């Protein structure tokens, strides 16, 4: 599909390692994904699975020393090949990002207002116009006393309010694509659902495309059109969200679902996926998930499964066709993995 | 949210790197620093064995010479051998600061641990005194002491000890306060040990790295302050060889055309301070880890 | 806490410190071996006139606290006593030398700010070779005491190359500055290195902060991000260091003025100590302490201005 708004192909990201940074370790390897205009894609994985790095790669937002190969094509433009100025304009006008911890991600010594109008002012909007625009934006994200809030410092606002401020600042420039990196993880549960509702509303009103990064598979599936699951730097499954919830192809996706606490069912003990998640550079030959997988067979340890098309999506599992329809889901309550 | 989805720790997957050889772990610069300090201290201790000449025997015919086979570092205005004076000079130059640091660390330890351990009004009183002492520049104490007791190494050591004690006390109080909140201290309380025993047997040994790092860091400053006082004529008195004094007399020789002595003494002081600083940095990064 | 209350509280604390310092300076006289009279007279011939003068000047016949407060009242009225050596009012001795010391401190401060901040910012923003060169230079500078550096500067630039005068203060403003250049460098270098190190570390840590990532992700020009988010935030710890450094310079002048034979307060102090001219010692030590404490107060005020998060209730210690 070439008409996608965002097309990520064969993305591999390495970080320096070893005593003088001489070695390089992959943290993302061979990721492909695409998002159409106005579409929402959820990217689910545990910490260290490479999902945040993947999101940052979309706008080439890397710390010094991080290297990426592959291509990221946004609206026909190759992001990795852009001149600095072109990249700056892309970040300023087309793609916006909201981060997990708004308290760390907003400059603590400048006022909320200064943070909000900064992007607009840098692209030539007058301070007064910018202030008027963000005040109405704040109302849209549920902050009615905007002008009072804008005079305050970040530490005077709650985490939920700050995340709304962050969202308002992200949509202030009318971007086409919003990258949301675990936007609700640092918030308490009630605030989480409010923030998700605001995101969903803004998205439909403005026709925003969304790349939603989370470790919560069901939250992603509830919010997004389709959902991709990452493990150890690679995508192991991608499906439409609706189908993923009922018919996961990959044991890992299934494991993520059943290990989530359910409000309706009382259990003695929550099923868990045994073992620790690993990073891309720790994965050797064979399926990276095999050591933790309840369904693994000797063949799984021999070769790395490729991501292949299945009905309604893609999966990277040697036993996908055998296991189809047998994996437990959250809906069924499921047993142990 | 137990199980899969919760491990937030990015580095949990980092395996510890292979153990590097010991000299790699210490670091090249700290190693050089240790060698320099060892050479200087050993030379000062064994000065009579190492020095080629008597540091105080003048030879006016050989005055103000540059480096030669007979005098590798030349001679001073009175014809005394600069190398010998450098070696002997290490004694006062290094001993004075070490005494200052030992005394101020012991005093700081008593004050700091008492303040942290007893807390309450004792802590308030000690902390306020330390705060006030902190607000007065350290060299002022040294100058006033010298003004009262007269110039000499002893006066300067007393003055600098007063000046350095608040620093030691503050650092040690901070460390002791952190350590006091540790569970093992309450465990010792529950076992019925007495307060002073716990402080002596458990608390102090556990903050020893902190005490050492602070002492070494302060040593660099003490060397500078003490040599400065000697240079001003307020510390070590001639004809005793001392690096600070050698800079002073060497400067006069330089005006008369022979800069060797002042350069030699300057380099010796800078090397020693540099080595102590490097070592102090290394020790304090060890503490912070 | 409101601003006026904050200031009143700080000024009161400052007065307490000054009171304690003055008590120390005055009281230490009584710790002198042989008692104050023999100390003050010292090796001078103890003529009845001299004894009478000293006894009267230091109110030696009154009880200690009365003497102390009489002395303090005199000091507050600007009467710092008379020098036994110069046979002159201490205040006029100080006044005639104050300018040299002030010029030296101001000159050194300018150098410290220029060199320290300049190299610190440069090293932090460039990294690589520039960073390593600055790090090495700073380490060398920090290891060199001011009097050692002063001696080396004289040897190289005054005696060797002949670019600068060896000793003295000079006359006329331009000539004075010329004479003060090497002393100012000697006084400034290690402080500049310290400032460079702190500002570089502060900037580097700020560059890695999440909020800077946010600013970059919004497509703000890099220069704007550096100026508005990195430098502004990094300046908060740097201000403390600048303040402490300048306060420390005041004490450093004592050494540097002696290296370059400058006729300032520092060389007056050392001579007074050696000649047991205690009225002069008391006055200059008090003056040094006042300046030191005042600079610290200014830094505290600046600090709360730059960092809006800081509540004025916070204990500075």
JSON list of N, CA and C in Angstrom, two decimals, chain A residues 19-20 25 46-48 100 215 256 259 270 272-273 279 281-282, chain B residues 1-10 12-15 20 24:
[
{"chain": "A", "resi": 19, "resn": "UNK", "atom": "N", "xyz": [32.34, -0.74, 26.43]},
{"chain": "A", "resi": 19, "resn": "UNK", "atom": "CA", "xyz": [33.05, 0.24, 27.24]},
{"chain": "A", "resi": 19, "resn": "UNK", "atom": "C", "xyz": [33.15, 1.61, 26.58]},
{"chain": "A", "resi": 20, "resn": "UNK", "atom": "N", "xyz": [33.49, 1.66, 25.32]},
{"chain": "A", "resi": 20, "resn": "UNK", "atom": "CA", "xyz": [33.60, 2.95, 24.65]},
{"chain": "A", "resi": 20, "resn": "UNK", "atom": "C", "xyz": [32.51, 3.13, 23.61]},
{"chain": "A", "resi": 25, "resn": "UNK", "atom": "N", "xyz": [24.12, -2.44, 19.85]},
{"chain": "A", "resi": 25, "resn": "UNK", "atom": "CA", "xyz": [23.11, -3.42, 20.17]},
{"chain": "A", "resi": 25, "resn": "UNK", "atom": "C", "xyz": [21.81, -3.02, 19.49]},
{"chain": "A", "resi": 46, "resn": "UNK", "atom": "N", "xyz": [6.00, -4.96, 26.11]},
{"chain": "A", "resi": 46, "resn": "UNK", "atom": "CA", "xyz": [6.52, -4.70, 27.44]},
{"chain": "A", "resi": 46, "resn": "UNK", "atom": "C", "xyz": [7.65, -3.68, 27.36]},
{"chain": "A", "resi": 47, "resn": "UNK", "atom": "N", "xyz": [8.14, -3.24, 28.54]},
{"chain": "A", "resi": 47, "resn": "UNK", "atom": "CA", "xyz": [9.28, -2.33, 28.56]},
{"chain": "A", "resi": 47, "resn": "UNK", "atom": "C", "xyz": [10.47, -2.99, 27.86]},
{"chain": "A", "resi": 48, "resn": "UNK", "atom": "N", "xyz": [11.17, -2.18, 27.06]},
{"chain": "A", "resi": 48, "resn": "UNK", "atom": "CA", "xyz": [12.34, -2.71, 26.40]},
{"chain": "A", "resi": 48, "resn": "UNK", "atom": "C", "xyz": [12.03, -3.45, 25.11]},
{"chain": "A", "resi": 100, "resn": "UNK", "atom": "N", "xyz": [4.97, 10.02, 28.05]},
{"chain": "A", "resi": 100, "resn": "UNK", "atom": "CA", "xyz": [4.43, 9.28, 29.19]},
{"chain": "A", "resi": 100, "resn": "UNK", "atom": "C", "xyz": [4.31, 10.13, 30.46]},
{"chain": "A", "resi": 215, "resn": "UNK", "atom": "N", "xyz": [1.50, -0.58, 27.02]},
{"chain": "A", "resi": 215, "resn": "UNK", "atom": "CA", "xyz": [1.77, -1.97, 27.37]},
{"chain": "A", "resi": 215, "resn": "UNK", "atom": "C", "xyz": [0.45, -2.69, 27.63]},
{"chain": "A", "resi": 256, "resn": "UNK", "atom": "N", "xyz": [-0.64, -11.73, 27.00]},
{"chain": "A", "resi": 256, "resn": "UNK", "atom": "CA", "xyz": [-0.84, -10.35, 27.46]},
{"chain": "A", "resi": 256, "resn": "UNK", "atom": "C", "xyz": [-2.28, -10.15, 27.89]},
{"chain": "A", "resi": 259, "resn": "UNK", "atom": "N", "xyz": [-3.22, -12.11, 31.31]},
{"chain": "A", "resi": 259, "resn": "UNK", "atom": "CA", "xyz": [-2.53, -11.72, 32.53]},
{"chain": "A", "resi": 259, "resn": "UNK", "atom": "C", "xyz": [-2.99, -10.34, 33.01]},
{"chain": "A", "resi": 270, "resn": "UNK", "atom": "N", "xyz": [-3.51, -14.24, 39.48]},
{"chain": "A", "resi": 270, "resn": "UNK", "atom": "CA", "xyz": [-3.53, -13.84, 38.08]},
{"chain": "A", "resi": 270, "resn": "UNK", "atom": "C", "xyz": [-2.54, -14.68, 37.29]},
{"chain": "A", "resi": 272, "resn": "UNK", "atom": "N", "xyz": [0.30, -15.48, 34.82]},
{"chain": "A", "resi": 272, "resn": "UNK", "atom": "CA", "xyz": [1.38, -14.63, 34.33]},
{"chain": "A", "resi": 272, "resn": "UNK", "atom": "C", "xyz": [2.15, -15.36, 33.24]},
{"chain": "A", "resi": 273, "resn": "UNK", "atom": "N", "xyz": [2.91, -14.60, 32.45]},
{"chain": "A", "resi": 273, "resn": "UNK", "atom": "CA", "xyz": [3.84, -15.21, 31.51]},
{"chain": "A", "resi": 273, "resn": "UNK", "atom": "C", "xyz": [5.14, -15.40, 32.29]},
{"chain": "A", "resi": 279, "resn": "UNK", "atom": "N", "xyz": [15.35, -7.99, 25.51]},
{"chain": "A", "resi": 279, "resn": "UNK", "atom": "CA", "xyz": [15.50, -6.96, 24.50]},
{"chain": "A", "resi": 279, "resn": "UNK", "atom": "C", "xyz": [15.97, -7.61, 23.20]},
{"chain": "A", "resi": 281, "resn": "UNK", "atom": "N", "xyz": [18.60, -7.32, 21.41]},
{"chain": "A", "resi": 281, "resn": "UNK", "atom": "CA", "xyz": [19.97, -7.82, 21.29]},
{"chain": "A", "resi": 281, "resn": "UNK", "atom": "C", "xyz": [20.20, -9.11, 22.07]},
{"chain": "A", "resi": 282, "resn": "UNK", "atom": "N", "xyz": [19.24, -9.45, 22.96]},
{"chain": "A", "resi": 282, "resn": "UNK", "atom": "CA", "xyz": [19.41, -10.68, 23.72]},
{"chain": "A", "resi": 282, "resn": "UNK", "atom": "C", "xyz": [18.82, -11.89, 23.01]},
{"chain": "B", "resi": 1, "resn": "UNK", "atom": "N", "xyz": [-1.79, -5.10, 38.40]},
{"chain": "B", "resi": 1, "resn": "UNK", "atom": "CA", "xyz": [-1.15, -5.39, 37.11]},
{"chain": "B", "resi": 1, "resn": "UNK", "atom": "C", "xyz": [0.10, -6.21, 37.31]},
{"chain": "B", "resi": 2, "resn": "UNK", "atom": "N", "xyz": [-0.06, -7.43, 37.69]},
{"chain": "B", "resi": 2, "resn": "UNK", "atom": "CA", "xyz": [1.14, -8.23, 37.86]},
{"chain": "B", "resi": 2, "resn": "UNK", "atom": "C", "xyz": [1.48, -8.87, 36.53]},
{"chain": "B", "resi": 3, "resn": "UNK", "atom": "N", "xyz": [2.52, -9.64, 36.53]},
{"chain": "B", "resi": 3, "resn": "UNK", "atom": "CA", "xyz": [2.81, -10.42, 35.35]},
{"chain": "B", "resi": 3, "resn": "UNK", "atom": "C", "xyz": [3.46, -9.65, 34.24]},
{"chain": "B", "resi": 4, "resn": "UNK", "atom": "N", "xyz": [3.01, -9.89, 33.05]},
{"chain": "B", "resi": 4, "resn": "UNK", "atom": "CA", "xyz": [3.67, -9.46, 31.84]},
{"chain": "B", "resi": 4, "resn": "UNK", "atom": "C", "xyz": [3.96, -7.98, 31.75]},
{"chain": "B", "resi": 5, "resn": "UNK", "atom": "N", "xyz": [2.90, -7.22, 31.96]},
{"chain": "B", "resi": 5, "resn": "UNK", "atom": "CA", "xyz": [2.91, -5.90, 31.36]},
{"chain": "B", "resi": 5, "resn": "UNK", "atom": "C", "xyz": [3.54, -4.84, 32.21]},
{"chain": "B", "resi": 6, "resn": "UNK", "atom": "N", "xyz": [4.18, -5.22, 33.31]},
{"chain": "B", "resi": 6, "resn": "UNK", "atom": "CA", "xyz": [4.48, -4.15, 34.24]},
{"chain": "B", "resi": 6, "resn": "UNK", "atom": "C", "xyz": [5.95, -3.79, 34.38]},
{"chain": "B", "resi": 7, "resn": "UNK", "atom": "N", "xyz": [6.85, -4.61, 33.97]},
{"chain": "B", "resi": 7, "resn": "UNK", "atom": "CA", "xyz": [8.25, -4.28, 34.24]},
{"chain": "B", "resi": 7, "resn": "UNK", "atom": "C", "xyz": [8.62, -2.98, 33.56]},
{"chain": "B", "resi": 8, "resn": "UNK", "atom": "N", "xyz": [8.82, -1.92, 34.36]},
{"chain": "B", "resi": 8, "resn": "UNK", "atom": "CA", "xyz": [9.09, -0.60, 33.79]},
{"chain": "B", "resi": 8, "resn": "UNK", "atom": "C", "xyz": [10.59, -0.36, 33.66]},
{"chain": "B", "resi": 9, "resn": "UNK", "atom": "N", "xyz": [11.35, -1.29, 34.14]},
{"chain": "B", "resi": 9, "resn": "UNK", "atom": "CA", "xyz": [12.78, -1.04, 34.23]},
{"chain": "B", "resi": 9, "resn": "UNK", "atom": "C", "xyz": [13.47, -1.37, 32.91]},
{"chain": "B", "resi": 10, "resn": "UNK", "atom": "N", "xyz": [13.94, -0.31, 32.24]},
{"chain": "B", "resi": 10, "resn": "UNK", "atom": "CA", "xyz": [14.55, -0.49, 30.92]},
{"chain": "B", "resi": 10, "resn": "UNK", "atom": "C", "xyz": [15.85, -1.27, 31.00]},
{"chain": "B", "resi": 12, "resn": "UNK", "atom": "N", "xyz": [16.70, -3.57, 33.07]},
{"chain": "B", "resi": 12, "resn": "UNK", "atom": "CA", "xyz": [16.69, -4.86, 33.73]},
{"chain": "B", "resi": 12, "resn": "UNK", "atom": "C", "xyz": [17.32, -5.95, 32.87]},
{"chain": "B", "resi": 13, "resn": "UNK", "atom": "N", "xyz": [17.29, -5.72, 31.56]},
{"chain": "B", "resi": 13, "resn": "UNK", "atom": "CA", "xyz": [17.83, -6.73, 30.68]},
{"chain": "B", "resi": 13, "resn": "UNK", "atom": "C", "xyz": [19.33, -6.59, 30.47]},
{"chain": "B", "resi": 14, "resn": "UNK", "atom": "N", "xyz": [19.91, -5.48, 30.96]},
{"chain": "B", "resi": 14, "resn": "UNK", "atom": "CA", "xyz": [21.36, -5.29, 30.81]},
{"chain": "B", "resi": 14, "resn": "UNK", "atom": "C", "xyz": [22.08, -6.29, 31.70]},
{"chain": "B", "resi": 15, "resn": "UNK", "atom": "N", "xyz": [22.90, -7.12, 31.10]},
{"chain": "B", "resi": 15, "resn": "UNK", "atom": "CA", "xyz": [23.69, -8.03, 31.93]},
{"chain": "B", "resi": 15, "resn": "UNK", "atom": "C", "xyz": [24.94, -7.30, 32.40]},
{"chain": "B", "resi": 20, "resn": "UNK", "atom": "N", "xyz": [36.51, -6.23, 34.40]},
{"chain": "B", "resi": 20, "resn": "UNK", "atom": "CA", "xyz": [37.72, -5.72, 33.77]},
{"chain": "B", "resi": 20, "resn": "UNK", "atom": "C", "xyz": [38.90, -5.99, 34.70]},
{"chain": "B", "resi": 24, "resn": "UNK", "atom": "N", "xyz": [42.21, -1.50, 35.15]},
{"chain": "B", "resi": 24, "resn": "UNK", "atom": "CA", "xyz": [41.18, -0.85, 34.34]},
{"chain": "B", "resi": 24, "resn": "UNK", "atom": "C", "xyz": [40.07, -0.30, 35.21]}
]
